[in-house]
Amino acid sequence: MKKLQLSCAILILALGAVAEYKIQDNPLMTTWGEKITPENAWREYPRPQLTRSNWQNLNGLWQYAVNPREEGQPEKWEGEILVPFAIETPLSGVKRLLEPNEQLWYRRSFDAALKPDERLIIHFGGVDFRTQVFVNGVEATDVPHESGNLPFSIDITDLVKPGANELILSVWDPTGTYHQSLGKQSLKPAGCFYTRSSGIWQTVWTEVVPATYVARYQVVTDIDRETVAVTVFPAGELMGASCSVAVVKGGTTLAKGNIAAWNKPLILPVKNPKLWSPESPELYDLEIALTGQNGAVDNVKGYFGMRKIHWQHDEKGVPRLYLNNQKTFMYGTLDQGWWPDGFLTPPSDEAMAFDIQFLKDAGFNMMRKHIKIEPLRYYYLCDKMGILLWQDMPSGPGNAENRYQLYREELKRMVDLLQTCPSIVLWVPYNEGWGQPKAAKTNQVFAWLKRYDPTRLLDGPSGWHDYGVGDCKDKHHYSEPQMFPVMKDRVSVLGEFGGIGFMVKDHLWAEKSWGYVTDPNPDAFFERYKNQMDTLADFATQGLAAAVYTQTTDVEIETNGLLTYDRKVAKKPAADFKKASLHVYEAAKNTQLQIKTAILESGQNEGRNWKYTTDKPADNWFNVDFDDKAWETGLSGFGNKAIQKDHKASRVRTPWETNSIWIRTEFQFDGNPEDITRLALEIFYDENAQVFLNGIKIASFTGYNSNYDTRLLSADAIKALKKGKNTLAASAINTVGGAYLDLGIVGITYK
């Protein structure tokens, strides 16, 4: 380490005086980001899934410069940048936007001291986007590496010399002007797209290996047969080489065997296995020893979890998800993995663990990792701490046909990279049609992926363009939960819903922020969340197998997180979120098919006459015996011009342009209330609605929704329904923007 520090110091002196590293000013910072220094930034071993002891961390201060894309190496370096943080981030110490017509250069020194027959591999966890690597003035990349999401490695043995060596990188990041996979990055952040991250954004490190070494391995567990199949993929001279694999638990070797054929699985017994699950994330250690012809041994360590995921029909014939042969409802958040101070780069291990633990404490057993591939330490924490993952493939702009080959290459590399992680149970190749080709190529991707990795489930396109292939059919609906009807051959899941906005003062990226719906205070926010959990429980008992709530944290101007963007404020305690969702898991255990009967039709299809007023009525306006003869008569729904512009689902038949409205109607119910299990409202309100049935308050809603939603009422609400004539009354208050009110009543029985 002393030699390395000395060589770096010599390099800096040669470049002249540079400014001292300083975290740049930013609207928000996390507590972990505030503590970042060049000495503590990402010091952990970066690849827990395959570890070696002889490695060198190259994170820290590097020299940087930016010049036009078409030019070569700059003659002058502009200053220092903290790796592994992107140049746009405050933690980089630079906070400069990189333009598509520019290229970013990096430079540093590193030491090398190799013994005969040793090789030196340099690893880059993530560099966005096109990267060329030079060692001692010679290009080490035979072909420039293209991918901002995936790691790459280069054998630089023949380019290094004993002692100090020079390392230079050239990076071009077109962000949205090319067909790369970039997820939510944008040149012009707005809505649900965020500030770009260019250049190095994950750990850079070197590793000494023997001439024959383990490049990667693959594990396939079988809990029914109590076995694990390990396939070792070697590199280097294989003549005369041998390899052993051992399964270890708590320091005790449980099974050991020798590889009989390269790239073929070695099957080892795991008797009475301890299964991996979110509740009990049991991991087994894996020890691999690859011995070369010269006797040098590459000792690597890894891990695996004994875990099975599949779908099958439950006791009622409804397709459900099964973890370790047990019916399991999966409920998680949309987790984008963005940070205010590091953007795509988490500030630290502790920061990543905080997010995961919060979700577990808040009652979630899953998360959907949304169009981002995380550093490998993140997946290790998910494996170790216990949370299920739905892994998205990052999307990209441009013509889907033009980007198809690069997309397929990155998809395969992502699957290979994350194959050993037991927490990942489902792949999500496409999100909402972004970069998705038409039916033929979409289904070709799905057919290939299902064949390539049969150990995991495959989501149909998450939202939007579904062509009938995939284990799951995935609905997106904001803000209220919805579901696809139960199918015979696919599982119904809800890939996105929620998005309830609540802005926490002094913890905002910008004053102008948004959510799919927005509430003014934490109580209103949480009341809406609890109402959505009631609706979700109702769908879970019908056959919905999983749901993804948007989202874990606020992200830039999106304020629909459970946590603020800086992670300093939980909008409600984790225990409250957990308590609110417990009945969702319980409801999913017993499938009950619903039969819905319209008791009073809403105006969604055809208007109904209501009595209404926009002048404040007497306090007893909702009572059955209230005299409403002076009120006007109008067809539902009631709304203003703004709602018609904002929400196409509105059916404005009677104008309402004032701040408040009160409506009443009578209807006849000839059935028997005792034959109905529950009541629900079919309601579209904007905003702050109250509903009364025969003078009894049966519902109160804060904020607004954006469509006709079915809201399950409390079990006591059925007591308000009478055989014969009934009176339904409702009110709404509009404070800003669109105004709308319309509703109906639905009776629910279960089969």
PDB file of N, CA and C in Angstrom, residues 696-734:
ATOM      1  N   ILE A 696     -75.975   6.722   6.966  1.00  0.00           N
ATOM      2  CA  ILE A 696     -74.812   6.170   7.662  1.00  0.00           C
ATOM      3  C   ILE A 696     -73.572   6.363   6.788  1.00  0.00           C
ATOM      4  N   LYS A 697     -72.513   6.957   7.373  1.00  0.00           N
ATOM      5  CA  LYS A 697     -71.287   7.150   6.604  1.00  0.00           C
ATOM      6  C   LYS A 697     -70.641   5.783   6.343  1.00  0.00           C
ATOM      7  N   ILE A 698     -70.426   5.467   5.069  1.00  0.00           N
ATOM      8  CA  ILE A 698     -69.826   4.179   4.712  1.00  0.00           C
ATOM      9  C   ILE A 698     -68.428   4.330   4.117  1.00  0.00           C
ATOM     10  N   ALA A 699     -68.035   5.570   3.773  1.00  0.00           N
ATOM     11  CA  ALA A 699     -66.699   5.761   3.196  1.00  0.00           C
ATOM     12  C   ALA A 699     -66.296   7.220   3.292  1.00  0.00           C
ATOM     13  N   SER A 700     -64.986   7.432   3.427  1.00  0.00           N
ATOM     14  CA  SER A 700     -64.404   8.767   3.404  1.00  0.00           C
ATOM     15  C   SER A 700     -63.057   8.670   2.715  1.00  0.00           C
ATOM     16  N   PHE A 701     -62.846   9.482   1.681  1.00  0.00           N
ATOM     17  CA  PHE A 701     -61.617   9.410   0.893  1.00  0.00           C
ATOM     18  C   PHE A 701     -60.957  10.779   0.844  1.00  0.00           C
ATOM     19  N   THR A 702     -59.666  10.825   1.180  1.00  0.00           N
ATOM     20  CA  THR A 702     -58.909  12.055   1.035  1.00  0.00           C
ATOM     21  C   THR A 702     -58.180  12.049  -0.298  1.00  0.00           C
ATOM     22  N   GLY A 703     -57.810  13.223  -0.774  1.00  0.00           N
ATOM     23  CA  GLY A 703     -57.120  13.315  -2.051  1.00  0.00           C
ATOM     24  C   GLY A 703     -58.051  12.977  -3.202  1.00  0.00           C
ATOM     25  N   TYR A 704     -57.533  12.264  -4.187  1.00  0.00           N
ATOM     26  CA  TYR A 704     -58.313  11.969  -5.380  1.00  0.00           C
ATOM     27  C   TYR A 704     -57.823  10.676  -6.005  1.00  0.00           C
ATOM     28  N   ASN A 705     -58.626  10.105  -6.895  1.00  0.00           N
ATOM     29  CA  ASN A 705     -58.136   9.041  -7.763  1.00  0.00           C
ATOM     30  C   ASN A 705     -58.228   9.537  -9.198  1.00  0.00           C
ATOM     31  N   SER A 706     -57.878   8.725 -10.141  1.00  0.00           N
ATOM     32  CA  SER A 706     -57.789   9.207 -11.519  1.00  0.00           C
ATOM     33  C   SER A 706     -58.564   8.326 -12.487  1.00  0.00           C
ATOM     34  N   ASN A 707     -59.488   7.509 -11.930  1.00  0.00           N
ATOM     35  CA  ASN A 707     -60.256   6.608 -12.772  1.00  0.00           C
ATOM     36  C   ASN A 707     -61.375   6.024 -11.924  1.00  0.00           C
ATOM     37  N   TYR A 708     -62.259   5.275 -12.541  1.00  0.00           N
ATOM     38  CA  TYR A 708     -63.261   4.541 -11.777  1.00  0.00           C
ATOM     39  C   TYR A 708     -62.584   3.350 -11.112  1.00  0.00           C
ATOM     40  N   ASP A 709     -62.597   3.323  -9.785  1.00  0.00           N
ATOM     41  CA  ASP A 709     -61.965   2.258  -9.021  1.00  0.00           C
ATOM     42  C   ASP A 709     -62.994   1.576  -8.137  1.00  0.00           C
ATOM     43  N   THR A 710     -62.763   0.289  -7.909  1.00  0.00           N
ATOM     44  CA  THR A 710     -63.608  -0.456  -6.984  1.00  0.00           C
ATOM     45  C   THR A 710     -62.988  -0.386  -5.595  1.00  0.00           C
ATOM     46  N   ARG A 711     -63.721   0.196  -4.641  1.00  0.00           N
ATOM     47  CA  ARG A 711     -63.229   0.343  -3.272  1.00  0.00           C
ATOM     48  C   ARG A 711     -64.061  -0.547  -2.353  1.00  0.00           C
ATOM     49  N   LEU A 712     -63.435  -1.574  -1.813  1.00  0.00           N
ATOM     50  CA  LEU A 712     -64.111  -2.485  -0.900  1.00  0.00           C
ATOM     51  C   LEU A 712     -64.423  -1.752   0.399  1.00  0.00           C
ATOM     52  N   LEU A 713     -65.656  -1.838   0.857  1.00  0.00           N
ATOM     53  CA  LEU A 713     -66.076  -1.168   2.082  1.00  0.00           C
ATOM     54  C   LEU A 713     -65.919  -2.098   3.283  1.00  0.00           C
ATOM     55  N   SER A 714     -65.984  -1.531   4.450  1.00  0.00           N
ATOM     56  CA  SER A 714     -65.857  -2.326   5.664  1.00  0.00           C
ATOM     57  C   SER A 714     -67.000  -3.328   5.756  1.00  0.00           C
ATOM     58  N   ALA A 715     -66.784  -4.358   6.540  1.00  0.00           N
ATOM     59  CA  ALA A 715     -67.808  -5.397   6.687  1.00  0.00           C
ATOM     60  C   ALA A 715     -69.102  -4.836   7.263  1.00  0.00           C
ATOM     61  N   ASP A 716     -69.001  -3.759   8.047  1.00  0.00           N
ATOM     62  CA  ASP A 716     -70.185  -3.166   8.668  1.00  0.00           C
ATOM     63  C   ASP A 716     -71.050  -2.396   7.677  1.00  0.00           C
ATOM     64  N   ALA A 717     -70.486  -2.035   6.527  1.00  0.00           N
ATOM     65  CA  ALA A 717     -71.232  -1.211   5.571  1.00  0.00           C
ATOM     66  C   ALA A 717     -72.480  -1.920   5.070  1.00  0.00           C
ATOM     67  N   ILE A 718     -72.448  -3.247   5.009  1.00  0.00           N
ATOM     68  CA  ILE A 718     -73.609  -3.992   4.519  1.00  0.00           C
ATOM     69  C   ILE A 718     -74.831  -3.770   5.403  1.00  0.00           C
ATOM     70  N   LYS A 719     -74.592  -3.410   6.666  1.00  0.00           N
ATOM     71  CA  LYS A 719     -75.709  -3.181   7.589  1.00  0.00           C
ATOM     72  C   LYS A 719     -76.543  -1.967   7.198  1.00  0.00           C
ATOM     73  N   ALA A 720     -75.953  -1.062   6.402  1.00  0.00           N
ATOM     74  CA  ALA A 720     -76.677   0.144   5.995  1.00  0.00           C
ATOM     75  C   ALA A 720     -77.624  -0.113   4.825  1.00  0.00           C
ATOM     76  N   LEU A 721     -77.426  -1.223   4.092  1.00  0.00           N
ATOM     77  CA  LEU A 721     -78.263  -1.524   2.933  1.00  0.00           C
ATOM     78  C   LEU A 721     -79.589  -2.127   3.371  1.00  0.00           C
ATOM     79  N   LYS A 722     -80.680  -1.675   2.747  1.00  0.00           N
ATOM     80  CA  LYS A 722     -82.015  -2.151   3.091  1.00  0.00           C
ATOM     81  C   LYS A 722     -82.693  -2.771   1.877  1.00  0.00           C
ATOM     82  N   LYS A 723     -83.580  -3.696   2.130  1.00  0.00           N
ATOM     83  CA  LYS A 723     -84.443  -4.220   1.070  1.00  0.00           C
ATOM     84  C   LYS A 723     -85.503  -3.165   0.785  1.00  0.00           C
ATOM     85  N   GLY A 724     -85.650  -2.801  -0.486  1.00  0.00           N
ATOM     86  CA  GLY A 724     -86.594  -1.749  -0.833  1.00  0.00           C
ATOM     87  C   GLY A 724     -85.869  -0.473  -1.207  1.00  0.00           C
ATOM     88  N   LYS A 725     -86.433   0.682  -0.770  1.00  0.00           N
ATOM     89  CA  LYS A 725     -85.889   1.979  -1.154  1.00  0.00           C
ATOM     90  C   LYS A 725     -84.683   2.350  -0.289  1.00  0.00           C
ATOM     91  N   ASN A 726     -83.620   2.862  -0.945  1.00  0.00           N
ATOM     92  CA  ASN A 726     -82.394   3.288  -0.274  1.00  0.00           C
ATOM     93  C   ASN A 726     -81.994   4.675  -0.770  1.00  0.00           C
ATOM     94  N   THR A 727     -81.261   5.400   0.060  1.00  0.00           N
ATOM     95  CA  THR A 727     -80.766   6.732  -0.301  1.00  0.00           C
ATOM     96  C   THR A 727     -79.246   6.748  -0.224  1.00  0.00           C
ATOM     97  N   LEU A 728     -78.611   7.137  -1.333  1.00  0.00           N
ATOM     98  CA  LEU A 728     -77.164   7.270  -1.393  1.00  0.00           C
ATOM     99  C   LEU A 728     -76.820   8.742  -1.534  1.00  0.00           C
ATOM    100  N   ALA A 729     -75.923   9.226  -0.700  1.00  0.00           N
ATOM    101  CA  ALA A 729     -75.514  10.634  -0.727  1.00  0.00           C
ATOM    102  C   ALA A 729     -74.001  10.710  -0.711  1.00  0.00           C
ATOM    103  N   ALA A 730     -73.457  11.722  -1.382  1.00  0.00           N
ATOM    104  CA  ALA A 730     -72.003  11.877  -1.443  1.00  0.00           C
ATOM    105  C   ALA A 730     -71.652  13.346  -1.626  1.00  0.00           C
ATOM    106  N   SER A 731     -70.441  13.688  -1.217  1.00  0.00           N
ATOM    107  CA  SER A 731     -69.942  15.051  -1.393  1.00  0.00           C
ATOM    108  C   SER A 731     -68.486  15.005  -1.811  1.00  0.00           C
ATOM    109  N   ALA A 732     -68.033  16.105  -2.393  1.00  0.00           N
ATOM    110  CA  ALA A 732     -66.627  16.224  -2.772  1.00  0.00           C
ATOM    111  C   ALA A 732     -66.226  17.688  -2.706  1.00  0.00           C
ATOM    112  N   ILE A 733     -64.948  17.906  -2.422  1.00  0.00           N
ATOM    113  CA  ILE A 733     -64.399  19.258  -2.350  1.00  0.00           C
ATOM    114  C   ILE A 733     -63.221  19.333  -3.305  1.00  0.00           C
ATOM    115  N   ASN A 734     -63.220  20.307  -4.197  1.00  0.00           N
ATOM    116  CA  ASN A 734     -62.120  20.468  -5.132  1.00  0.00           C
ATOM    117  C   ASN A 734     -61.285  21.674  -4.728  1.00  0.00           C
TER     118      ASN A 734
END
